[in-house]
Amino acid sequence: MKNLRIVSLLFLILLVLILPFFFRSNQYGMILLTTILLYGVLATAWNIIGGMAGQLDLAAGAYLGLGAFTTGTLLLRFNLTPWIGIFVGGLVAVLFAILVGLPLFRFKVKEVWYALSSSALVEVLRIAFIMWEKIGGPVERYLPNYGSALYMRFSSYIPYYYIMVILLFASLFVNYWISRSKLGYYLIALGDDEDAAEVLGVNVRSSKLKALVIYAFIVGLTGGVYACIYGFIHPNFFSSPLSTEVAILGIVGGMGITYGPLVGAVLLVSMRELLRANLGGQLESLYLVIYSVVLILIVLFRPRGITTLLQDTFNKLFSRWVRNNHAE
Amino acid sequence: MQNNFILQVENITKKFGNLVAVNNVSLNVVQGEIVGLIGPNGAGKTTLFNVISGLFPPERGRVIFKGKDVTRVVPHVICKMGMSRTFQVTRAFASMSVEDAIRVGAYNRHTNKETLEIVNEVIQFCDLGKLRRRKCADLGLAALRRVELARALATEPDLLLLDEAGAGLNPSELGNLMDILKEVNREKGITLFVVEHVMQMVMGLCQRIFVLDAGELIATGAPEEISQNPRVIEAYLGKRAIR
Ligand SMILES: Nc1ncnc2c1ncn2[C@@H]1O[C@H](COP(=O)(O)OP(=O)(O)OP(=O)(O)O)[C@@H](O)[C@H]1O
Ligand SMILES: [Mg+2]
């Protein structure tokens, strides 16, 4: 069983690595793949605060936007390469997360209240950056150095795809590592019952803050790359729909399962994009209706996420396979 | 600690709005003993436990644990100092397996590697071997109460507060639990402070009993004394029962 897992994991890694070769001449395909991975990274990072710690965070867009603006502004003003800028962006997102997390967790803001406050942050930042003419403002600020690898401004999607692959594996690894450490056990425990966790020695406040900070760093980092992919920065990067979608992917994929959100992202984002590509023209936003219906069906029939469905199916097939092979 | 008290509660008052849930209660628990806290419904027993374990800050009074004032100390720090508890309405970690839930407690004093050993030991001690991989959400009440006890034990406390650990258990489960608790006290030297409705359990387990009624401490003494104390009988059965 363990060997089989490792083999299928290696196969998956290989597949992800060679995928672009099938899409070399297909620009749309590469955009789709990169978008899927982008959401995969964000949802995987969300799993730390949302899936493990059970905090319904709706602020991915806030950290993404901060990462994007930091990276973009550093490039525009100081000609600092995004290869460094994205890490500064991650740190700025962390700083903001601490600023927000300290009071929220201090005053035990949780459940719907946490969801609402985190969601409000995104909109507050968006408006603040529209009004802050020096850095943001209502028009796009285009990034220079198009076509320069040194400035992470590639003219093809393939390098961005591989950057997303690296980010994805990094955030999967961080997830996996946390889930096997003290912090992971503490997060799942406090997600289930904060008081019960406290009396067992769990520092609920600082554990939540750690989760938020790690999540914010990964999202901020990704935000920097996001700016380079788009080639501009704009306050609409502080996007509420994106924030909500990240949480939805995490929930539908399966909360607290390391690769659950990734599965959610792969299935749902590709479905959404394909629906949009095929229906968008004739029946505007019909794809959104279908997308929502699918979401509702999943939540109704698989409240623990589609990943558990895949797991169950896999286990069933595997045990049948074992039985057949040991029958004689 | 010159006086051997592991826990001193001094003039604790806790109110919810106008309701005085605990009224000027003082009591001491001696290192190594098993003491009980009884009283009719709504007497304030759980509230007193919540104050002691740091979940509710009291309006007045002090809680002293191992000679240190812990009145406004947060629960996880109090746990590090050596106090843990269980809950009357079980509060399992629904999405965790039994062994993972116990491991949460084990992290209180141990690093990643060592926790495995502690978990195994506690699982054996509480006889949870068959259930170790089951999800807490799928367990019945008796098993849940044992898991709560187990994860609290895994924190390696010196004082354990048990809030109605016997409620809802059948006689054989109750006997089982009492055996485990006696062993906890004797072999691990853990001081037990138990809130209990089940009289059989209080009488069989405790060396001393405190009685709370409408937030006030009305009696203290050995089980036999308590069961004959007129004020206690009155509190439980009403005034007419005395005559
Ligand atoms: N969080 C709370 N908010 C408001 N009132 C509360 C709260 N907790 C307890 N009370 C009230 O305080 C009083 C004491 O309750 P408590 O739960 O401590 O009693 P108890 O002795 O544990 O009772 P029981 O035997 O039913 O468990 C009750 O009147 C209860 O309604
Ligand atoms: Mg109670």
Short mmCIF file of N, CA and C in Angstrom, two decimals, chain A residues 32-114:
data_model
loop_
_atom_site.label_atom_id
_atom_site.label_comp_id
_atom_site.label_asym_id
_atom_site.label_seq_id
_atom_site.Cartn_x
_atom_site.Cartn_y
_atom_site.Cartn_z
N LEU A 32 -4.81 28.06 -18.90
CA LEU A 32 -5.71 27.27 -18.08
C LEU A 32 -4.93 26.49 -17.02
N LEU A 33 -3.87 25.81 -17.45
CA LEU A 33 -3.06 25.03 -16.52
C LEU A 33 -2.48 25.91 -15.42
N THR A 34 -1.97 27.07 -15.81
CA THR A 34 -1.36 27.96 -14.83
C THR A 34 -2.41 28.47 -13.85
N THR A 35 -3.58 28.80 -14.38
CA THR A 35 -4.66 29.27 -13.51
C THR A 35 -5.06 28.20 -12.51
N ILE A 36 -5.18 26.96 -12.99
CA ILE A 36 -5.55 25.86 -12.10
C ILE A 36 -4.53 25.74 -10.98
N LEU A 37 -3.25 25.79 -11.36
CA LEU A 37 -2.21 25.66 -10.34
C LEU A 37 -2.24 26.83 -9.37
N LEU A 38 -2.48 28.03 -9.90
CA LEU A 38 -2.56 29.21 -9.03
C LEU A 38 -3.62 29.00 -7.95
N TYR A 39 -4.80 28.58 -8.39
CA TYR A 39 -5.86 28.32 -7.41
C TYR A 39 -5.49 27.15 -6.51
N GLY A 40 -4.79 26.18 -7.08
CA GLY A 40 -4.33 25.05 -6.27
C GLY A 40 -3.41 25.51 -5.14
N VAL A 41 -2.50 26.41 -5.45
CA VAL A 41 -1.58 26.93 -4.42
C VAL A 41 -2.38 27.67 -3.35
N LEU A 42 -3.27 28.56 -3.79
CA LEU A 42 -4.02 29.38 -2.84
C LEU A 42 -4.89 28.51 -1.94
N ALA A 43 -5.59 27.54 -2.55
CA ALA A 43 -6.48 26.69 -1.76
C ALA A 43 -5.68 25.79 -0.82
N THR A 44 -4.51 25.34 -1.27
CA THR A 44 -3.68 24.50 -0.40
C THR A 44 -3.20 25.31 0.80
N ALA A 45 -2.82 26.56 0.57
CA ALA A 45 -2.41 27.42 1.67
C ALA A 45 -3.59 27.69 2.60
N TRP A 46 -4.76 27.88 1.99
CA TRP A 46 -5.97 28.15 2.79
C TRP A 46 -6.27 26.99 3.74
N ASN A 47 -5.92 25.79 3.30
CA ASN A 47 -6.19 24.60 4.11
C ASN A 47 -5.60 24.72 5.52
N ILE A 48 -4.50 25.48 5.65
CA ILE A 48 -3.85 25.60 6.97
C ILE A 48 -4.76 26.36 7.93
N ILE A 49 -5.27 27.50 7.49
CA ILE A 49 -6.12 28.31 8.38
C ILE A 49 -7.57 27.82 8.33
N GLY A 50 -8.04 27.44 7.14
CA GLY A 50 -9.44 27.07 6.99
C GLY A 50 -9.70 25.61 7.29
N GLY A 51 -8.93 24.73 6.67
CA GLY A 51 -9.17 23.30 6.84
C GLY A 51 -8.72 22.79 8.18
N MET A 52 -7.49 23.11 8.56
CA MET A 52 -6.98 22.59 9.83
C MET A 52 -7.53 23.36 11.01
N ALA A 53 -7.32 24.69 11.01
CA ALA A 53 -7.73 25.49 12.18
C ALA A 53 -9.22 25.81 12.17
N GLY A 54 -9.91 25.48 11.07
CA GLY A 54 -11.35 25.67 11.03
C GLY A 54 -11.81 27.12 11.05
N GLN A 55 -10.95 28.05 10.65
CA GLN A 55 -11.36 29.45 10.59
C GLN A 55 -11.76 29.78 9.16
N LEU A 56 -13.01 30.15 8.97
CA LEU A 56 -13.51 30.39 7.62
C LEU A 56 -12.95 31.71 7.09
N ASP A 57 -11.71 31.64 6.62
CA ASP A 57 -11.02 32.85 6.17
C ASP A 57 -11.45 33.22 4.76
N LEU A 58 -11.86 34.48 4.58
CA LEU A 58 -12.28 34.95 3.26
C LEU A 58 -11.42 36.14 2.83
N ALA A 59 -10.13 36.07 3.19
CA ALA A 59 -9.27 37.23 2.92
C ALA A 59 -8.09 36.89 2.02
N ALA A 60 -8.16 35.80 1.27
CA ALA A 60 -7.03 35.45 0.40
C ALA A 60 -6.68 36.61 -0.51
N GLY A 61 -7.70 37.31 -1.02
CA GLY A 61 -7.47 38.44 -1.92
C GLY A 61 -6.67 39.56 -1.28
N ALA A 62 -6.81 39.72 0.04
CA ALA A 62 -6.07 40.77 0.74
C ALA A 62 -4.57 40.47 0.69
N TYR A 63 -4.22 39.24 1.01
CA TYR A 63 -2.79 38.89 1.04
C TYR A 63 -2.23 38.80 -0.37
N LEU A 64 -3.07 38.31 -1.29
CA LEU A 64 -2.65 38.23 -2.69
C LEU A 64 -2.36 39.64 -3.22
N GLY A 65 -3.26 40.57 -2.95
CA GLY A 65 -3.11 41.94 -3.43
C GLY A 65 -1.89 42.62 -2.81
N LEU A 66 -1.69 42.39 -1.51
CA LEU A 66 -0.52 43.00 -0.87
C LEU A 66 0.77 42.48 -1.48
N GLY A 67 0.81 41.17 -1.74
CA GLY A 67 1.99 40.60 -2.37
C GLY A 67 2.21 41.19 -3.76
N ALA A 68 1.12 41.32 -4.50
CA ALA A 68 1.21 41.85 -5.86
C ALA A 68 1.68 43.30 -5.85
N PHE A 69 1.07 44.12 -4.99
CA PHE A 69 1.43 45.53 -4.96
C PHE A 69 2.85 45.75 -4.45
N THR A 70 3.26 44.96 -3.46
CA THR A 70 4.63 45.10 -2.96
C THR A 70 5.62 44.78 -4.07
N THR A 71 5.41 43.63 -4.71
CA THR A 71 6.32 43.20 -5.77
C THR A 71 6.33 44.21 -6.92
N GLY A 72 5.12 44.60 -7.34
CA GLY A 72 5.00 45.53 -8.46
C GLY A 72 5.61 46.89 -8.15
N THR A 73 5.32 47.41 -6.97
CA THR A 73 5.82 48.73 -6.61
C THR A 73 7.34 48.72 -6.48
N LEU A 74 7.87 47.66 -5.88
CA LEU A 74 9.33 47.57 -5.76
C LEU A 74 9.99 47.55 -7.13
N LEU A 75 9.33 46.88 -8.07
CA LEU A 75 9.87 46.82 -9.43
C LEU A 75 9.77 48.19 -10.11
N LEU A 76 8.61 48.82 -9.97
CA LEU A 76 8.39 50.11 -10.63
C LEU A 76 9.27 51.22 -10.06
N ARG A 77 9.36 51.25 -8.73
CA ARG A 77 10.07 52.37 -8.10
C ARG A 77 11.58 52.15 -8.01
N PHE A 78 11.95 50.92 -7.62
CA PHE A 78 13.36 50.69 -7.30
C PHE A 78 14.01 49.70 -8.25
N ASN A 79 13.24 49.30 -9.27
CA ASN A 79 13.75 48.35 -10.23
C ASN A 79 14.24 47.08 -9.55
N LEU A 80 13.61 46.72 -8.44
CA LEU A 80 13.98 45.50 -7.72
C LEU A 80 13.34 44.31 -8.43
N THR A 81 14.14 43.30 -8.71
CA THR A 81 13.60 42.15 -9.42
C THR A 81 12.56 41.40 -8.58
N PRO A 82 11.48 40.99 -9.22
CA PRO A 82 10.44 40.25 -8.50
C PRO A 82 10.96 38.96 -7.86
N TRP A 83 12.08 38.45 -8.36
CA TRP A 83 12.62 37.24 -7.72
C TRP A 83 12.92 37.49 -6.25
N ILE A 84 13.22 38.75 -5.92
CA ILE A 84 13.37 39.13 -4.51
C ILE A 84 12.07 39.74 -4.02
N GLY A 85 11.46 40.55 -4.88
CA GLY A 85 10.25 41.28 -4.52
C GLY A 85 9.13 40.39 -3.98
N ILE A 86 8.98 39.20 -4.56
CA ILE A 86 7.86 38.36 -4.10
C ILE A 86 8.04 37.95 -2.64
N PHE A 87 9.31 37.79 -2.22
CA PHE A 87 9.53 37.42 -0.82
C PHE A 87 9.23 38.60 0.10
N VAL A 88 9.58 39.82 -0.35
CA VAL A 88 9.20 41.00 0.42
C VAL A 88 7.67 41.07 0.48
N GLY A 89 7.03 40.77 -0.65
CA GLY A 89 5.57 40.75 -0.70
C GLY A 89 5.00 39.77 0.31
N GLY A 90 5.60 38.60 0.40
CA GLY A 90 5.17 37.61 1.39
C GLY A 90 5.29 38.17 2.79
N LEU A 91 6.39 38.87 3.05
CA LEU A 91 6.60 39.42 4.40
C LEU A 91 5.60 40.52 4.72
N VAL A 92 5.30 41.36 3.72
CA VAL A 92 4.30 42.42 3.95
C VAL A 92 2.95 41.78 4.28
N ALA A 93 2.61 40.72 3.55
CA ALA A 93 1.36 40.01 3.84
C ALA A 93 1.38 39.46 5.26
N VAL A 94 2.53 38.94 5.69
CA VAL A 94 2.66 38.41 7.05
C VAL A 94 2.44 39.52 8.07
N LEU A 95 3.06 40.66 7.81
CA LEU A 95 2.93 41.79 8.73
C LEU A 95 1.46 42.19 8.89
N PHE A 96 0.79 42.24 7.76
CA PHE A 96 -0.63 42.59 7.78
C PHE A 96 -1.43 41.52 8.53
N ALA A 97 -1.09 40.26 8.29
CA ALA A 97 -1.79 39.16 8.97
C ALA A 97 -1.65 39.28 10.48
N ILE A 98 -0.45 39.65 10.93
CA ILE A 98 -0.23 39.80 12.37
C ILE A 98 -1.07 40.96 12.91
N LEU A 99 -1.05 42.06 12.17
CA LEU A 99 -1.81 43.24 12.56
C LEU A 99 -3.30 42.94 12.70
N VAL A 100 -3.79 42.10 11.80
CA VAL A 100 -5.20 41.75 11.79
C VAL A 100 -5.48 40.62 12.78
N GLY A 101 -4.60 39.65 12.78
CA GLY A 101 -4.83 38.44 13.59
C GLY A 101 -4.77 38.71 15.08
N LEU A 102 -3.85 39.57 15.50
CA LEU A 102 -3.73 39.82 16.94
C LEU A 102 -5.05 40.23 17.57
N PRO A 103 -5.67 41.34 17.09
CA PRO A 103 -6.95 41.71 17.71
C PRO A 103 -8.08 40.70 17.46
N LEU A 104 -8.16 40.15 16.25
CA LEU A 104 -9.26 39.21 15.96
C LEU A 104 -9.21 38.02 16.90
N PHE A 105 -8.03 37.45 17.07
CA PHE A 105 -7.92 36.26 17.91
C PHE A 105 -7.93 36.61 19.39
N ARG A 106 -7.44 37.82 19.70
CA ARG A 106 -7.47 38.28 21.09
C ARG A 106 -8.92 38.36 21.57
N PHE A 107 -9.79 38.91 20.72
CA PHE A 107 -11.18 39.08 21.13
C PHE A 107 -12.06 37.93 20.67
N LYS A 108 -11.42 36.81 20.37
CA LYS A 108 -12.13 35.58 20.05
C LYS A 108 -13.19 35.76 18.97
N VAL A 109 -12.82 36.47 17.92
CA VAL A 109 -13.72 36.60 16.78
C VAL A 109 -13.61 35.30 16.00
N LYS A 110 -14.73 34.57 15.89
CA LYS A 110 -14.65 33.32 15.14
C LYS A 110 -15.94 33.04 14.39
N GLU A 111 -15.96 31.90 13.71
CA GLU A 111 -17.10 31.47 12.90
C GLU A 111 -17.56 32.57 11.93
N VAL A 112 -18.89 32.80 11.86
CA VAL A 112 -19.36 33.80 10.87
C VAL A 112 -18.71 35.14 11.06
N TRP A 113 -18.42 35.48 12.32
CA TRP A 113 -17.86 36.82 12.58
C TRP A 113 -16.47 36.92 11.99
N TYR A 114 -15.74 35.83 12.09
CA TYR A 114 -14.40 35.84 11.49
C TYR A 114 -14.52 35.91 9.97
#
